[in-house]
Each structure stands twice: as structure tokens, then as C-alpha cells.
Amino acid sequence: MVPIIVALVVGIGMGYLRLLPARVFPLTGKLTTAGVMFLLFLLGGQIGSDEEILAGLGQMGVQAVLFALAAIAGSVFAVKALEAVLPLKPAEKEGGRGV
Amino acid sequence: MITLILLSLVVGIVAGYTGVIPAWVQANFDFLINCALCLLMWGIGLEIGGNRQILRQVGSLGYRIIFLPLAVAGGSIAGTLFVGSLLGMSPGDSAAIGAGFGWYSLSGVLLAKLHSVELGALAFLTNVSRETLSIILIPVVARYAGPFAAVAPGGATTMDVTLPLIVKFVGTDMALVAFFHGLVLSALVPVLVPLLV
């Protein structure tokens, strides 16, 4: 876990400080896509070689939808609660930009 | 993008099931995943840090706007904690699934590495569902709960996948808010998921 967080923080610092040449920077998007694909391939490999997980995928799908609906409902309620305490306004209607 | 992601996962499942993954890859699974994950996190950091101009413009929204992604983070985790308790799952596992905020690829691979393949698979499916359900629910939420609530369902995806939808249903004046909201939540995923699990 520590190397992962360090890699993230180093990345944020390098991105913010523009440490990469402009020519190289767009390539990092492709790099992360390739990284995600490789990791998902490995995750798939682990799922595929484990018969218990394969058999449980259907039930897992139902749980996943319940989790997703609860996360959405919870976040909508939290925003309504926030708005009740602290009124929010969209950008253009704020008036007095840069305040 | 979603096609590539699903394809990678399916090819992996087939490869794992048929056993065509070479022995040296299997023997070094952990090492390979660590390398790829560090590389991925570095790239994600670069993209987050590279949004300097946008972070400056956010000043025009007022300091209050930071509470929007924080409320959505809290609400999402509270929601999955609730469902997790009904399903008899540990609070840490349930909270980590919610802290994916719809970013299925990252939360899935993080939890597969840090916890177990099962939890990684569940986080992947949950957050794919969150993105898909958001696309369906954003127009409904926009109509009945207002513009700020309409940003909530999308979670981390409001800076890319669901941004056009939010703009379409609540107007262009919410574009910067939605982008900022997605950016903050995206930055929170790689921090909160390892901390919660």
C-alpha cells in the first residue's frame, strides 16, 4: 500500500509542477490505459482460475446492484442535507467572480 | 474505453479458466500487479496534478463547493455500509466498495490486490453498476432533486463519462462544478480505498 500511495503523490507533484516534457505528457494517458487493461487481465485471470468465484458471480451481481443503488441514494440524500445547511449556487449565478 | 476494459477482463477470465496463462506469469502475479499498479497510480497522479488551470478556476465557485464532493463521498460510503451490514459484510470491506465512487477499474484492481480477488470483483461490479445506473438516474434526480443532487450519482465519473449528461440535464453552468466534483472524488479513490479496507 505504501508504494502505491507514494507513486500517486509523486505523480501529482510531477503533474502539478509540469516536470514532464509537453511531448511526453499525452503518452501517460495511454500508459495508464495499458496499465488498467493489464491489471484487469490479471484480475480476470484470477477470477477465471477460481471456480468458487466463477460460481458466485451471479449472486455477486445482485449484491453489486444493491451496493450501487445504496451508494447513489446515500450520496443524493447527503447533498440534499448539505444544501439544507449550506445553500450552494452554480458558477455563473454566483455574482462577483473570484471571490 | 468501457469496451477495452470489459474485453481485458473477459480475456483474462477465459485465460484463467482455460489455464493458458504462462507459469512464469502466475509465479510472479504479485510482483507484476505491484509494478503495474504503481505505474498506474503514478499516471493517475500526473493527470490529477495536471489540472492546475481548472483548480484555479474553481476559486470562482466559492469555498463551499468543496463540501459537495465530501458530502457525496460520505453519502456513498454510508449507503454501502448500510447494504453491507444487511449482507453481513465487514464495515471496512463495505466502505471500501463504496469508496470506488464509480471508478470501477481502479477500485476493482486495488481491492483485488490489497484484499482479495472476491472483493475486487464485487467492487468492480458495484462500480460498473453505479456508472450505468447513474446514466439512467441523473435525468430523474435532476428533475426531482435539483442540479447539485444531480451531480451526486455519478461520483468520480462526473469529470468524464457522465459530464455530458449532467450538462444536458441541468445546464452548462454546472459543468465546472461537475468536473471539480469528479476530480476531487477521483483523487479520493486511490487514497480512501487502501485506507478503509
Tab-separated table of C-alpha atoms in Angstrom:
chain	number	residue	atom	x	y	z
A	1	MET	CA	0.000	0.000	0.000
A	2	VAL	CA	2.820	2.454	0.797
A	3	PRO	CA	4.466	2.223	-2.679
A	4	ILE	CA	1.046	2.787	-4.290
A	5	ILE	CA	0.384	5.999	-2.336
A	6	VAL	CA	3.968	7.187	-2.930
A	7	ALA	CA	3.562	6.609	-6.694
A	8	LEU	CA	0.318	8.630	-6.619
A	9	VAL	CA	1.839	11.527	-4.683
A	10	VAL	CA	4.944	11.614	-6.907
A	11	GLY	CA	2.629	11.658	-9.946
A	12	ILE	CA	0.506	14.536	-8.574
A	13	GLY	CA	3.666	16.517	-7.798
A	14	MET	CA	5.179	15.876	-11.234
A	15	GLY	CA	1.884	16.720	-12.957
A	16	TYR	CA	1.356	19.921	-10.998
A	17	LEU	CA	4.921	21.121	-11.477
A	18	ARG	CA	4.852	20.184	-15.199
A	19	LEU	CA	8.025	18.139	-14.846
A	20	LEU	CA	7.341	16.068	-17.968
A	21	PRO	CA	8.075	17.491	-21.443
A	22	ALA	CA	4.874	18.512	-23.296
A	23	ARG	CA	5.679	15.871	-25.927
A	24	VAL	CA	5.756	13.049	-23.370
A	25	PHE	CA	2.766	14.099	-21.223
A	26	PRO	CA	-0.028	12.917	-23.607
A	27	LEU	CA	1.599	9.462	-23.690
A	28	THR	CA	0.987	8.976	-19.968
A	29	GLY	CA	-2.773	8.667	-20.649
A	30	LYS	CA	-2.028	5.729	-22.970
A	31	LEU	CA	0.295	4.287	-20.331
A	32	THR	CA	-2.435	4.329	-17.660
A	33	THR	CA	-4.931	2.758	-20.105
A	34	ALA	CA	-2.431	-0.018	-20.841
A	35	GLY	CA	-1.807	-0.420	-17.094
A	36	VAL	CA	-5.540	-0.717	-16.349
A	37	MET	CA	-6.013	-3.248	-19.168
A	38	PHE	CA	-3.092	-5.353	-17.946
A	39	LEU	CA	-4.351	-5.286	-14.338
A	40	LEU	CA	-7.881	-6.199	-15.374
A	41	PHE	CA	-6.495	-9.049	-17.462
A	42	LEU	CA	-4.689	-10.332	-14.362
A	43	LEU	CA	-7.814	-9.819	-12.196
A	44	GLY	CA	-9.795	-11.727	-14.826
A	45	GLY	CA	-7.144	-14.447	-14.765
A	46	GLN	CA	-7.501	-14.789	-11.015
A	47	ILE	CA	-11.311	-14.867	-11.254
A	48	GLY	CA	-11.248	-17.392	-14.111
A	49	SER	CA	-8.922	-19.796	-12.348
A	50	ASP	CA	-11.041	-19.793	-9.149
A	51	GLU	CA	-14.158	-21.935	-9.566
A	52	GLU	CA	-15.777	-20.720	-6.349
A	53	ILE	CA	-15.672	-17.088	-7.510
A	54	LEU	CA	-16.899	-18.034	-11.005
A	55	ALA	CA	-19.868	-19.863	-9.489
A	56	GLY	CA	-20.643	-16.887	-7.231
A	57	LEU	CA	-20.617	-14.222	-9.969
A	58	GLY	CA	-24.412	-14.265	-10.426
A	59	GLN	CA	-25.138	-13.691	-6.747
A	60	MET	CA	-22.347	-11.103	-6.680
A	61	GLY	CA	-24.082	-9.197	-9.482
A	62	VAL	CA	-27.231	-8.804	-7.366
A	63	GLN	CA	-25.172	-7.593	-4.388
A	64	ALA	CA	-23.331	-5.168	-6.686
A	65	VAL	CA	-26.567	-3.557	-7.890
A	66	LEU	CA	-27.771	-3.196	-4.264
A	67	PHE	CA	-24.463	-1.600	-3.253
A	68	ALA	CA	-24.576	0.750	-6.252
A	69	LEU	CA	-28.178	1.833	-5.594
A	70	ALA	CA	-27.380	2.446	-1.908
A	71	ALA	CA	-24.294	4.488	-2.781
A	72	ILE	CA	-26.324	6.623	-5.221
A	73	ALA	CA	-29.228	7.092	-2.775
A	74	GLY	CA	-26.849	7.896	0.080
A	75	SER	CA	-24.992	10.485	-1.967
A	76	VAL	CA	-28.190	12.172	-3.208
A	77	PHE	CA	-29.546	12.381	0.359
A	78	ALA	CA	-26.212	13.711	1.608
A	79	VAL	CA	-26.248	16.501	-1.000
A	80	LYS	CA	-29.850	17.441	-0.122
A	81	ALA	CA	-28.859	17.539	3.553
A	82	LEU	CA	-25.823	19.676	2.686
A	83	GLU	CA	-27.984	22.093	0.679
A	84	ALA	CA	-30.363	22.459	3.611
A	85	VAL	CA	-27.474	23.551	5.852
A	86	LEU	CA	-25.328	25.386	3.306
A	87	PRO	CA	-27.056	26.748	0.165
A	88	LEU	CA	-24.964	26.130	-2.991
A	89	LYS	CA	-25.077	28.181	-6.168
A	90	PRO	CA	-23.822	27.272	-9.641
A	91	ALA	CA	-20.842	29.182	-11.088
A	92	GLU	CA	-22.484	31.804	-13.304
A	93	LYS	CA	-25.093	32.824	-10.769
A	94	GLU	CA	-22.547	33.387	-8.037
A	95	GLY	CA	-22.004	37.050	-8.999
A	96	GLY	CA	-18.676	38.665	-8.181
A	97	ARG	CA	-16.309	36.114	-9.688
A	98	GLY	CA	-13.057	35.356	-7.980
A	99	VAL	CA	-14.425	35.983	-4.511
B	1	MET	CA	-12.923	2.726	-23.102
B	2	ILE	CA	-15.531	0.521	-21.396
B	3	THR	CA	-15.234	-1.932	-24.310
B	4	LEU	CA	-11.447	-2.180	-23.832
B	5	ILE	CA	-11.867	-2.604	-20.084
B	6	LEU	CA	-14.519	-5.310	-20.310
B	7	LEU	CA	-12.555	-7.043	-23.067
B	8	SER	CA	-9.390	-7.138	-20.905
B	9	LEU	CA	-11.353	-8.605	-18.018
B	10	VAL	CA	-13.155	-11.207	-20.162
B	11	VAL	CA	-9.952	-12.256	-21.953
B	12	GLY	CA	-8.358	-12.611	-18.507
B	13	ILE	CA	-11.231	-14.741	-17.194
B	14	VAL	CA	-11.092	-17.011	-20.265
B	15	ALA	CA	-7.303	-17.241	-19.999
B	16	GLY	CA	-7.540	-18.074	-16.299
B	17	TYR	CA	-10.306	-20.605	-16.829
B	18	THR	CA	-8.582	-22.408	-19.694
B	19	GLY	CA	-5.237	-22.206	-17.912
B	20	VAL	CA	-3.270	-20.644	-20.791
B	21	ILE	CA	-1.586	-18.066	-18.544
B	22	PRO	CA	2.134	-18.988	-18.576
B	23	ALA	CA	3.585	-20.400	-15.358
B	24	TRP	CA	6.144	-17.598	-15.004
B	25	VAL	CA	3.320	-15.015	-15.072
B	26	GLN	CA	1.406	-16.932	-12.390
B	27	ALA	CA	4.504	-17.323	-10.257
B	28	ASN	CA	5.132	-13.563	-10.385
B	29	PHE	CA	1.492	-12.396	-10.178
B	30	ASP	CA	2.110	-10.311	-7.088
B	31	PHE	CA	5.217	-8.610	-8.442
B	32	LEU	CA	3.607	-7.847	-11.828
B	33	ILE	CA	0.469	-6.430	-10.187
B	34	ASN	CA	2.559	-4.250	-7.884
B	35	CYS	CA	4.593	-2.863	-10.796
B	36	ALA	CA	1.534	-2.188	-12.953
B	37	LEU	CA	-0.371	-0.659	-10.032
B	38	CYS	CA	2.467	1.728	-9.140
B	39	LEU	CA	2.787	2.751	-12.781
B	40	LEU	CA	-0.976	3.259	-12.972
B	41	MET	CA	-1.112	5.328	-9.779
B	42	TRP	CA	1.764	7.474	-10.997
B	43	GLY	CA	-0.111	8.129	-14.254
B	44	ILE	CA	-3.335	8.946	-12.374
B	45	GLY	CA	-1.378	11.355	-10.177
B	46	LEU	CA	0.040	13.068	-13.268
B	47	GLU	CA	-3.460	13.585	-14.641
B	48	ILE	CA	-4.846	14.900	-11.343
B	49	GLY	CA	-1.879	17.237	-10.814
B	50	GLY	CA	-2.002	18.372	-14.454
B	51	ASN	CA	-5.416	20.027	-13.935
B	52	ARG	CA	-3.820	23.143	-12.448
B	53	GLN	CA	-5.826	25.687	-14.502
B	54	ILE	CA	-9.115	24.059	-13.569
B	55	LEU	CA	-8.183	24.004	-9.904
B	56	ARG	CA	-7.582	27.782	-10.154
B	57	GLN	CA	-10.961	28.460	-11.810
B	58	VAL	CA	-12.656	26.586	-9.007
B	59	GLY	CA	-11.881	29.583	-6.799
B	60	SER	CA	-14.722	31.400	-8.583
B	61	LEU	CA	-17.204	28.864	-7.211
B	62	GLY	CA	-16.538	29.817	-3.600
B	63	TYR	CA	-15.093	27.660	-0.851
B	64	ARG	CA	-18.446	25.979	-0.145
B	65	ILE	CA	-18.164	23.851	-3.269
B	66	ILE	CA	-15.591	21.558	-1.618
B	67	PHE	CA	-18.414	20.270	0.618
B	68	LEU	CA	-20.253	18.864	-2.415
B	69	PRO	CA	-17.770	16.044	-3.226
B	70	LEU	CA	-17.211	15.487	0.502
B	71	ALA	CA	-20.965	15.020	1.058
B	72	VAL	CA	-21.122	12.614	-1.898
B	73	ALA	CA	-18.131	10.665	-0.530
B	74	GLY	CA	-19.786	10.400	2.896
B	75	GLY	CA	-23.200	9.542	1.468
B	76	SER	CA	-21.803	6.854	-0.859
B	77	ILE	CA	-19.868	5.165	1.927
B	78	ALA	CA	-22.843	5.402	4.310
B	79	GLY	CA	-25.015	3.739	1.642
B	80	THR	CA	-22.653	0.801	1.091
B	81	LEU	CA	-22.106	0.443	4.860
B	82	PHE	CA	-25.874	0.049	5.236
B	83	VAL	CA	-26.193	-2.592	2.495
B	84	GLY	CA	-23.021	-4.310	3.725
B	85	SER	CA	-24.465	-4.640	7.225
B	86	LEU	CA	-27.616	-6.244	5.759
B	87	LEU	CA	-25.452	-8.687	3.785
B	88	GLY	CA	-23.305	-9.468	6.828
B	89	MET	CA	-20.102	-7.961	5.403
B	90	SER	CA	-17.424	-6.260	7.479
B	91	PRO	CA	-17.705	-2.433	7.704
B	92	GLY	CA	-14.215	-1.948	6.223
B	93	ASP	CA	-14.980	-4.061	3.151
B	94	SER	CA	-18.378	-2.382	2.579
B	95	ALA	CA	-16.917	1.103	2.982
B	96	ALA	CA	-14.048	0.346	0.570
B	97	ILE	CA	-16.551	-0.795	-2.089
B	98	GLY	CA	-18.451	2.493	-1.701
B	99	ALA	CA	-15.217	4.489	-1.884
B	100	GLY	CA	-14.801	3.374	-5.502
B	101	PHE	CA	-17.266	6.204	-6.329
B	102	GLY	CA	-17.990	4.610	-9.731
B	103	TRP	CA	-14.354	4.289	-10.775
B	104	TYR	CA	-14.653	0.559	-11.341
B	105	SER	CA	-11.321	-0.227	-12.966
B	106	LEU	CA	-9.214	1.322	-10.222
B	107	SER	CA	-11.304	0.225	-7.214
B	108	GLY	CA	-11.522	-3.316	-8.638
B	109	VAL	CA	-7.793	-3.792	-9.174
B	110	LEU	CA	-6.873	-2.030	-5.909
B	111	LEU	CA	-9.108	-4.258	-3.797
B	112	ALA	CA	-8.097	-7.395	-5.696
B	113	LYS	CA	-4.512	-6.607	-4.770
B	114	LEU	CA	-4.954	-5.210	-1.247
B	115	HIS	CA	-7.694	-7.563	-0.031
B	116	SER	CA	-8.942	-10.471	-2.155
B	117	VAL	CA	-9.998	-11.316	-5.685
B	118	GLU	CA	-13.612	-11.694	-4.461
B	119	LEU	CA	-13.769	-8.185	-3.030
B	120	GLY	CA	-12.040	-6.817	-6.140
B	121	ALA	CA	-14.640	-8.476	-8.355
B	122	LEU	CA	-17.503	-7.173	-6.183
B	123	ALA	CA	-16.051	-3.641	-6.209
B	124	PHE	CA	-15.673	-3.819	-9.988
B	125	LEU	CA	-19.286	-4.953	-10.483
B	126	THR	CA	-20.648	-2.447	-7.933
B	127	ASN	CA	-18.901	0.482	-9.525
B	128	VAL	CA	-19.766	-0.566	-13.085
B	129	SER	CA	-23.390	-0.704	-11.842
B	130	ARG	CA	-23.000	2.721	-10.257
B	131	GLU	CA	-21.862	4.237	-13.552
B	132	THR	CA	-24.610	2.514	-15.535
B	133	LEU	CA	-27.368	3.346	-13.020
B	134	SER	CA	-26.136	6.959	-12.864
B	135	ILE	CA	-26.649	7.321	-16.595
B	136	ILE	CA	-30.248	6.200	-16.081
B	137	LEU	CA	-30.890	8.134	-12.844
B	138	ILE	CA	-29.218	11.517	-13.497
B	139	PRO	CA	-32.164	12.843	-15.577
B	140	VAL	CA	-34.615	11.712	-12.867
B	141	VAL	CA	-32.583	13.157	-9.981
B	142	ALA	CA	-32.041	16.417	-11.923
B	143	ARG	CA	-35.782	16.813	-12.319
B	144	TYR	CA	-36.886	15.993	-8.778
B	145	ALA	CA	-33.907	16.888	-6.583
B	146	GLY	CA	-32.206	19.784	-8.368
B	147	PRO	CA	-28.855	20.487	-10.053
B	148	PHE	CA	-26.456	19.735	-7.187
B	149	ALA	CA	-28.118	16.445	-6.285
B	150	ALA	CA	-27.924	15.512	-9.988
B	151	VAL	CA	-24.125	15.604	-9.761
B	152	ALA	CA	-24.125	13.107	-6.850
B	153	PRO	CA	-24.953	9.756	-8.541
B	154	GLY	CA	-22.040	9.941	-10.996
B	155	GLY	CA	-19.398	10.095	-8.249
B	156	ALA	CA	-15.892	10.180	-9.715
B	157	THR	CA	-17.273	9.819	-13.256
B	158	THR	CA	-18.686	13.374	-13.349
B	159	MET	CA	-15.355	14.618	-14.723
B	160	ASP	CA	-15.588	12.417	-17.822
B	161	VAL	CA	-18.240	9.772	-18.583
B	162	THR	CA	-21.305	11.398	-17.007
B	163	LEU	CA	-20.242	15.056	-17.512
B	164	PRO	CA	-22.067	15.489	-20.858
B	165	LEU	CA	-25.226	14.016	-19.350
B	166	ILE	CA	-25.167	16.385	-16.364
B	167	VAL	CA	-24.627	19.377	-18.642
B	168	LYS	CA	-27.517	18.241	-20.833
B	169	PHE	CA	-29.981	17.860	-17.959
B	170	VAL	CA	-29.003	20.695	-15.592
B	171	GLY	CA	-27.253	23.187	-17.889
B	172	THR	CA	-23.735	24.327	-18.779
B	173	ASP	CA	-23.367	26.456	-15.630
B	174	MET	CA	-22.947	23.203	-13.698
B	175	ALA	CA	-20.113	21.908	-15.921
B	176	LEU	CA	-17.269	23.298	-13.812
B	177	VAL	CA	-18.965	22.163	-10.589
B	178	ALA	CA	-19.429	18.648	-12.004
B	179	PHE	CA	-15.838	18.494	-13.257
B	180	PHE	CA	-14.425	19.665	-9.930
B	181	HIS	CA	-16.679	17.219	-8.055
B	182	GLY	CA	-15.428	14.325	-10.208
B	183	LEU	CA	-11.809	15.428	-9.846
B	184	VAL	CA	-11.959	15.527	-6.033
B	185	LEU	CA	-13.683	12.142	-5.838
B	186	SER	CA	-11.218	10.645	-8.343
B	187	ALA	CA	-8.368	11.855	-6.156
B	188	LEU	CA	-10.054	10.340	-3.085
B	189	VAL	CA	-10.480	6.827	-4.585
B	190	PRO	CA	-6.779	5.812	-4.535
B	191	VAL	CA	-6.419	7.266	-1.031
B	192	LEU	CA	-9.632	6.074	0.665
B	193	VAL	CA	-9.853	2.544	-0.768
B	194	PRO	CA	-6.492	1.404	0.715
B	195	LEU	CA	-7.207	3.215	3.996
B	196	LEU	CA	-10.702	1.780	4.511
B	197	VAL	CA	-10.122	-1.852	3.617
